[in-house]
XYZ file of C-alpha atoms in Angstrom:
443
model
C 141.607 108.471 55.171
C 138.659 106.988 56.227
C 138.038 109.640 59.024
C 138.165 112.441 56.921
C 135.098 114.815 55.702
C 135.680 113.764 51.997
C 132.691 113.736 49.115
C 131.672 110.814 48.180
C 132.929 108.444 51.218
C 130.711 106.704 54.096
C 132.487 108.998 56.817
C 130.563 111.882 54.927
C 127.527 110.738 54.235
C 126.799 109.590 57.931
C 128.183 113.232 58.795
C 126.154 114.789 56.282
C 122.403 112.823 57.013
C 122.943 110.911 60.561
C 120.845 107.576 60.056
C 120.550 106.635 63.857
C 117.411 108.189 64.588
C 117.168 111.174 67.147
C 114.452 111.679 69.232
C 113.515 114.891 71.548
C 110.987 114.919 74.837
C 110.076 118.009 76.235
C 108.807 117.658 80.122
C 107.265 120.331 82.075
C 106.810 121.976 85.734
C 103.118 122.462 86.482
C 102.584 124.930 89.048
C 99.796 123.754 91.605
C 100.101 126.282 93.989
C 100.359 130.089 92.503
C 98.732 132.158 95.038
C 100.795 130.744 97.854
C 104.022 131.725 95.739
C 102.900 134.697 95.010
C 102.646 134.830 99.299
C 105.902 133.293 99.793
C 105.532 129.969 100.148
C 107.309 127.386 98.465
C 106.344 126.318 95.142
C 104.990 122.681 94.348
C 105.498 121.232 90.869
C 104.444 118.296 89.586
C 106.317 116.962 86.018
C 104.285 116.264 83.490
C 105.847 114.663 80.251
C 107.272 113.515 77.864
C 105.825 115.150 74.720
C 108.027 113.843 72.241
C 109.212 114.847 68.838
C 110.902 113.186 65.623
C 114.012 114.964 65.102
C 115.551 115.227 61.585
C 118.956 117.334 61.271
C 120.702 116.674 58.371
C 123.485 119.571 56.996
C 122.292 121.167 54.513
C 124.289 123.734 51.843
C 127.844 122.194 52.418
C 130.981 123.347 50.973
C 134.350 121.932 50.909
C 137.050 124.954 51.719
C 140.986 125.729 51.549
C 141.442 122.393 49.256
C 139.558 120.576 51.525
C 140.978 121.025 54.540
C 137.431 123.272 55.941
C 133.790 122.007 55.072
C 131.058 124.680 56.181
C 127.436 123.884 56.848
C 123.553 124.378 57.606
C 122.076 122.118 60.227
C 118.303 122.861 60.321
C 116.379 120.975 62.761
C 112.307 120.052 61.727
C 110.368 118.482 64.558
C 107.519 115.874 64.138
C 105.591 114.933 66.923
C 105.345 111.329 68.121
C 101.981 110.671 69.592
C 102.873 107.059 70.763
C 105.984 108.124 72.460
C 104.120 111.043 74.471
C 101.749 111.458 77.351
C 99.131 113.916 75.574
C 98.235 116.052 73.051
C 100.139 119.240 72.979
C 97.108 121.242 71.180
C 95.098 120.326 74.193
C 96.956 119.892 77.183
C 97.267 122.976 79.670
C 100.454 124.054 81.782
C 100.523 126.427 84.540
C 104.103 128.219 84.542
C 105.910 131.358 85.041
C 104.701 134.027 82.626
C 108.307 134.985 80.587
C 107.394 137.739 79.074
C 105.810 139.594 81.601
C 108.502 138.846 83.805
C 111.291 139.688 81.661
C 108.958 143.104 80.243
C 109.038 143.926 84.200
C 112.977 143.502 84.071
C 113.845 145.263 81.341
C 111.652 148.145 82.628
C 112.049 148.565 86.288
C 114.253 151.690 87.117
C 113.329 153.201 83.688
C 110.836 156.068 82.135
C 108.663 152.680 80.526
C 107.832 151.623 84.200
C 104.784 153.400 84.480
C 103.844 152.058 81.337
C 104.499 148.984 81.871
C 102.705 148.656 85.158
C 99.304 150.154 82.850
C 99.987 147.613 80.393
C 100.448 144.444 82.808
C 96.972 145.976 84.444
C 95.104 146.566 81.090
C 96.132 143.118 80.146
C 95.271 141.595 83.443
C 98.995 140.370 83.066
C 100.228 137.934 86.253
C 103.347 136.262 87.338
C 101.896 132.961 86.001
C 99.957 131.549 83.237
C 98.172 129.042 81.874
C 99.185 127.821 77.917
C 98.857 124.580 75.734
C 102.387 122.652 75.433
C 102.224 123.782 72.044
C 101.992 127.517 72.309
C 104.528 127.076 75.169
C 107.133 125.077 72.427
C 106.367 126.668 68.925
C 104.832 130.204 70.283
C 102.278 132.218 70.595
C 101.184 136.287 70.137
C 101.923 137.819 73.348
C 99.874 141.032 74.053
C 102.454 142.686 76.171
C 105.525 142.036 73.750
C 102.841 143.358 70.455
C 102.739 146.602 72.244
C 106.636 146.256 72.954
C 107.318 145.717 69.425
C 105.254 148.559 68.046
C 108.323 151.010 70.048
C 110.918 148.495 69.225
C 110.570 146.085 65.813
C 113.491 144.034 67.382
C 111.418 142.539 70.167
C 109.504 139.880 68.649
C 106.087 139.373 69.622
C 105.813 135.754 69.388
C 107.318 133.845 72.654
C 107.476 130.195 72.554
C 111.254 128.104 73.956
C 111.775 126.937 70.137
C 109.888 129.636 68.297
C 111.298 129.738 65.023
C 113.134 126.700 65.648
C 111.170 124.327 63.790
C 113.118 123.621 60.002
C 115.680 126.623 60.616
C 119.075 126.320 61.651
C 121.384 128.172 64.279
C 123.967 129.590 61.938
C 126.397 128.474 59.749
C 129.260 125.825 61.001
C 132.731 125.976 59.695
C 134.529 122.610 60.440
C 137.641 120.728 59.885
C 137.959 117.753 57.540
C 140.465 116.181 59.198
C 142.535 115.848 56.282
C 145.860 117.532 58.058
C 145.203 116.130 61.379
C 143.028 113.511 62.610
C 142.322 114.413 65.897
C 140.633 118.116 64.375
C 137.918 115.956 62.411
C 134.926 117.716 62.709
C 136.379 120.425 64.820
C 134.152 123.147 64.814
C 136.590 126.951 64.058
C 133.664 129.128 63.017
C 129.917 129.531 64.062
C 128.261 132.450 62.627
C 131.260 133.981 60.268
C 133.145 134.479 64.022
C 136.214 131.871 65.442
C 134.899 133.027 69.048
C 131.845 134.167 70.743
C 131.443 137.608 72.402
C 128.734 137.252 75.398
C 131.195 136.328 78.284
C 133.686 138.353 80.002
C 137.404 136.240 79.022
C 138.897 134.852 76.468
C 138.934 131.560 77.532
C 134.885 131.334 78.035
C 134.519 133.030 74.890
C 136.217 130.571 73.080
C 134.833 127.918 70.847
C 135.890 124.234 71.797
C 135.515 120.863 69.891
C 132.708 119.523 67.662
C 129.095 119.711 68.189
C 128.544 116.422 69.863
C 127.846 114.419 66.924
C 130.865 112.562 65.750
C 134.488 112.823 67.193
C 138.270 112.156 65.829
C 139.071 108.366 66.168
C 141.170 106.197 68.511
C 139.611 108.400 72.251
C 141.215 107.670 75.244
C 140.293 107.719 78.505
C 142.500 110.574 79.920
C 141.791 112.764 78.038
C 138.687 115.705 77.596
C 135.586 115.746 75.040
C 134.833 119.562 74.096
C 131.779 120.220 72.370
C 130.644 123.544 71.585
C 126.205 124.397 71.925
C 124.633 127.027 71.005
C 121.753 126.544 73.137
C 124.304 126.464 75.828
C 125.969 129.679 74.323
C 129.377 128.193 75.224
C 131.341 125.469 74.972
C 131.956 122.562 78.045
C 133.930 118.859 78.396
C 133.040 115.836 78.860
C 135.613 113.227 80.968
C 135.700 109.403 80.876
C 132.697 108.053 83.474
C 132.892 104.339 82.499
C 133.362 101.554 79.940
C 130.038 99.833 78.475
C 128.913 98.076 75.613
C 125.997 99.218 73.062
C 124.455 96.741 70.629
C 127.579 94.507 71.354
C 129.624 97.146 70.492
C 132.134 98.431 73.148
C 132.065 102.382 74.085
C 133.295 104.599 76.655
C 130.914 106.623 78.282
C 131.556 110.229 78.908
C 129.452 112.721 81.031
C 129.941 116.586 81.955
C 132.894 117.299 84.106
C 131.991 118.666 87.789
C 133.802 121.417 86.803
C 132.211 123.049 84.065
C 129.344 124.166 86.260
C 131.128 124.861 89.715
C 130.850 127.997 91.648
C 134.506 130.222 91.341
C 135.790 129.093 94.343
C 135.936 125.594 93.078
C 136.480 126.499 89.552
C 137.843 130.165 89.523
C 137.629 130.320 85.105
C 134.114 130.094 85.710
C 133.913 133.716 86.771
C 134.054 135.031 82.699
C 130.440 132.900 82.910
C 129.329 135.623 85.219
C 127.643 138.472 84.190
C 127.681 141.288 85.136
C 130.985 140.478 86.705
C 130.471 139.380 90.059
C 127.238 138.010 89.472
C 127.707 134.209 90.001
C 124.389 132.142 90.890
C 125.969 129.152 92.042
C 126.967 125.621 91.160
C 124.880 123.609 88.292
C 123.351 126.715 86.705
C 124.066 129.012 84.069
C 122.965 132.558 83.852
C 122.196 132.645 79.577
C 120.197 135.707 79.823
C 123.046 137.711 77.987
C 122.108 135.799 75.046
C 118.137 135.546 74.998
C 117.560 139.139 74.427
C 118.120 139.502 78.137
C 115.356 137.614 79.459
C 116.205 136.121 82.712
C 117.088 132.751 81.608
C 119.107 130.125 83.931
C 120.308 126.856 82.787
C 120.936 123.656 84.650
C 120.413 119.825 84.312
C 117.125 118.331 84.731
C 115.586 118.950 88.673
C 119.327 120.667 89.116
C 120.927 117.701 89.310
C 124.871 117.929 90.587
C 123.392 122.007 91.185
C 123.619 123.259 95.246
C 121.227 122.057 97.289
C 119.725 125.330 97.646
C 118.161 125.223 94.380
C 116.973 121.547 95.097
C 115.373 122.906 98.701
C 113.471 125.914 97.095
C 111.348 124.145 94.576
C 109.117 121.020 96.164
C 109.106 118.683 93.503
C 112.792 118.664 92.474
C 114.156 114.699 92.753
C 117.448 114.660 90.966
C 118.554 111.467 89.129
C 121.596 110.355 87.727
C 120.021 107.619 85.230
C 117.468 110.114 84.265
C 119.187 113.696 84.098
C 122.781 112.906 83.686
C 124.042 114.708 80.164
C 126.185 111.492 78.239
C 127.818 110.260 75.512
C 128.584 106.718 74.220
C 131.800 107.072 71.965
C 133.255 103.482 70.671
C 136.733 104.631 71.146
C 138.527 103.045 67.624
C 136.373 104.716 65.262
C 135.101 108.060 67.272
C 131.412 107.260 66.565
C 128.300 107.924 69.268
C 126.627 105.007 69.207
C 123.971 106.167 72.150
C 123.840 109.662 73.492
C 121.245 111.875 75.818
C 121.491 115.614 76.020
C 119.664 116.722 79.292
C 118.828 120.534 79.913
C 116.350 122.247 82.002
C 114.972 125.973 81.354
C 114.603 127.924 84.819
C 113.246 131.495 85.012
C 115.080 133.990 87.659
C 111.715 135.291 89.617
C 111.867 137.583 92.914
C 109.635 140.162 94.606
C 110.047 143.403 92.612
C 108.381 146.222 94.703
C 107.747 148.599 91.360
C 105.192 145.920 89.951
C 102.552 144.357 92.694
C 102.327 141.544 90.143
C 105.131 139.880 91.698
C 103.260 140.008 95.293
C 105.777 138.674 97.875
C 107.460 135.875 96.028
C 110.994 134.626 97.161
C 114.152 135.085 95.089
C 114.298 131.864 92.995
C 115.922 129.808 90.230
C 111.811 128.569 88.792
C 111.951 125.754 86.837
C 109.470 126.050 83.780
C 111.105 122.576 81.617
C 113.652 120.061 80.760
C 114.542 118.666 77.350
C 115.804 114.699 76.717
C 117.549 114.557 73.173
C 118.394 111.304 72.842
C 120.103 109.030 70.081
C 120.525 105.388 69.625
C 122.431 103.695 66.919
C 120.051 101.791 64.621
C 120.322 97.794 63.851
C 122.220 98.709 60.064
C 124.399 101.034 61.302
C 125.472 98.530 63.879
C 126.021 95.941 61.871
C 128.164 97.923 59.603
C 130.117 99.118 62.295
C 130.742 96.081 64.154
C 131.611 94.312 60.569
C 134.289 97.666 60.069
C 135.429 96.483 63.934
C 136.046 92.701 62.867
C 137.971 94.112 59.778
C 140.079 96.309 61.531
C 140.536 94.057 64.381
C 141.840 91.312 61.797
C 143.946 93.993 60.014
C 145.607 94.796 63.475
C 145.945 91.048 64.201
C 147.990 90.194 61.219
C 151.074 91.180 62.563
C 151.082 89.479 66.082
C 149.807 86.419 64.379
C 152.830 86.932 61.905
C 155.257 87.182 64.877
C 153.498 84.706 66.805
C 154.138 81.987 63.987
C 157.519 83.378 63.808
C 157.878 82.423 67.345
C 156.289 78.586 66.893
C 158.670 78.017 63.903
C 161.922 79.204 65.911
C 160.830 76.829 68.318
C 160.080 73.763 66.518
C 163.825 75.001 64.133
C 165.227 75.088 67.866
C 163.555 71.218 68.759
C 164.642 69.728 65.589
C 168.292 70.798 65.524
C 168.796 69.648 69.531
C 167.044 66.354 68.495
C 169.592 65.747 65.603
C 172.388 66.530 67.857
C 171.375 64.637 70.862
C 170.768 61.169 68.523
C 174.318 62.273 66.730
C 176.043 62.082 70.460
C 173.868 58.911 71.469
C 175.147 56.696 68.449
C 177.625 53.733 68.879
C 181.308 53.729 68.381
C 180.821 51.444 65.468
C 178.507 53.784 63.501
C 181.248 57.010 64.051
C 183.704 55.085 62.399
C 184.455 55.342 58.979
C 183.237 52.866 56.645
C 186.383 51.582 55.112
C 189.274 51.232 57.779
C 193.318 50.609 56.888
């Protein structure tokens, strides 16, 4: 009972307003050499970062469903920066990157009756493959001129770009979980997102489907054998995580769990990856993701920080790109009795798909590559009170569990001792003289 989503309990309140503080760093590419791209060569980045935010997500609007059994939910996400955590200011400090929306304008467009117009427009606004923003504008948004003049013809475009525009105090849809009340490995289960049990952007079933919880808590008593599914949204899909190795956090002991190779290996490793590929066919590779079919088709690849575990291709095209497991690995920290993360780090990078398109001399003579633009660190520790809580609910539980071995254990010394006594009697019995076995009166 105490691991299911019930009103008024512990269990729900954590679930409902995490405590543990979360924290999120943004880190970005800075591109020092644009003209020579735009010539061919390779680019050089250099990382600058972190720029990092408060993050408050508590579930908001919650209802209990079908007696219980469902709980639905809001989980907007506001962002406060942390000044003392970061490098800079992110009013003031300037990034050189890949310029989305032109890019993505000169996708949608190429091939098309808008080409022409598009070409005017990228000249009128002296438009290039790269520009120069403040962190801010490139977080929270800003008023692009090409995608005004795009929305005028088509009100769904919006004209504000920015990676978390409109991202700051909303949510991503409502949740529909399980309580856990029939079954306790479905607590927190996620069955709905959106009013839909299954998501439509990928080519099978199976990568359509949605898988597990989302990240935050998990059904008690995990094992090592077996697979943690977690369903993002910013991933647009669901992945596992399998057992990497056995730690301890604030004295408490976890397992640690980390993507599987597999959930980002090319087909011939991994042949259910090919629903991720679209259009069919259309595979880019181990360690990234091709999300475009759900960001309004811009040309948006994911992968792990500086495509760590990703080919070596995509490692070789970008100068500036040194993978580390400590430092980009995705992982989780689960203490396996109770389910709970006690430590966690969600590690994504946001590449841009760039190459030489001969309808727009804006792209000049640049290669065919996977452009790294940022990388996000979300990050949660468990706080001193929640540990202490949790690691006096451990001692409890482990005392509760101990009773009975201690029970049979006593059992055990009694039997003995019962077994001692009754072979010490005897033995003194047989040892005794002839005179004291006789009876005491004799005829």
């Amino acid at each position: 009972q105490g691991t299911v989503l019930k009103n008024g309990t512990e269990t729900f309140e954590a679930w409902e307003d995490p405590p543990p503080p979360v924290y999120m760093q943004f880190y970005f590419f800075n591109v020092t050499n644009p003209l020579e791209v735009l010539q061919g060569d390779t680019p050089l980045v250099e990382e600058i970062g972190p720029y990092t935010y408060r993050e408050y997500r508590p579930r908001v609007h919650v209802q209990f469903l079908d007696n219980g059994t469902k709980v639905s939910a809001l989980n907007p996400k506001t962002y406060i920066f942390e000044p003392q955590k970061s490098v800079g200011d992110p009013e003031v400090d300037l990034i050189r990157t890949v310029n989305i929306p032109a890019v993505t304008v000169m996708e949608w467009t190429r091939s098309t009756p808008l080409q022409f117009a598009t070409e005017v427009l990228l000249l009128l606004y002296q438009e290039s493959l790269f520009t120069v923003r403040t962190v801010h504008e490139l977080l929270w948004g800003y008023k692009d001129r090409l995608l005004s003049t795009i929305h005028l013809l088509h009100p769904e475009i919006d004209p504000v770009f920015g990676f978390f525009n409109k991202m700051n105090g909303t949510d991503d849809g409502e949740y529909v979980f399980l309580s856990g009340e029939m079954n306790y490995l479905n607590f927190s289960r996620i069955v709905e997102w959106k009013g839909k049990e299954s998501l439509s952007w990928w080519t099978t079933e199976t990568c359509n489907m949605i898988n597990g919880t989302d990240g935050t808590s998990f059904h008690p008593l995990i094992s090592k054998d077996e697979n943690i599914y977690i369903f993002s949204s910013d991933f647009c899909r669901s992945f596992y995580l399998v057992y990497d190795s056995s730690r301890t956090v604030a004295g408490i002991p976890t397992y640690r769990f980390v993507p599987s190779a597999m959930v980002f290996a090319n087909i011939t490793v991994n042949p259910d990856n090919a629903g991720f590929c679209v259009p069919p066919g259309n595979c880019p590779g181990t360690g990234v993701l091709n999300v475009s079919i759900c960001k309004q088709g811009a040309p948006i690849f994911l992968s792990a920080p500086h495509f760590y575990q990703a080919d070596q291709k995509f490692i070789e095209d970008i100068e500036g790109m040194h993978p580390k497991k400590e430092y980009h690995e995705t992982f989780l920290d689960i203490n396996p009795l109770t389910g709970l993360v006690l430590q966690a780090a969600k590690r994504m990078q946001i590449n841009v798909h760039v190459r030489k398109l001969p309808e727009f001399f804006e792209t000049g003579n640049i290669r065919t590559l996977i452009f790294p633009v940022m990388y996000i660190n979300e990050s949660v520790l468990i706080d001193e009170v929640s540990a202490s809580k949790l690691k006096h609910v451990l001692l409890e539980a482990s005392v509760v569990t101990g009773i009975p071995f201690v029970i049979m254990a006593l059992g055990i010394v009694f039997g003995i001792v019962f077994i001692v006594l009754v072979c010490r009697s005897r033995g003194i019995s047989q040892e005794s003289t002839e005179d004291e076995r006789s009876p005491l009166i004799r005829t």
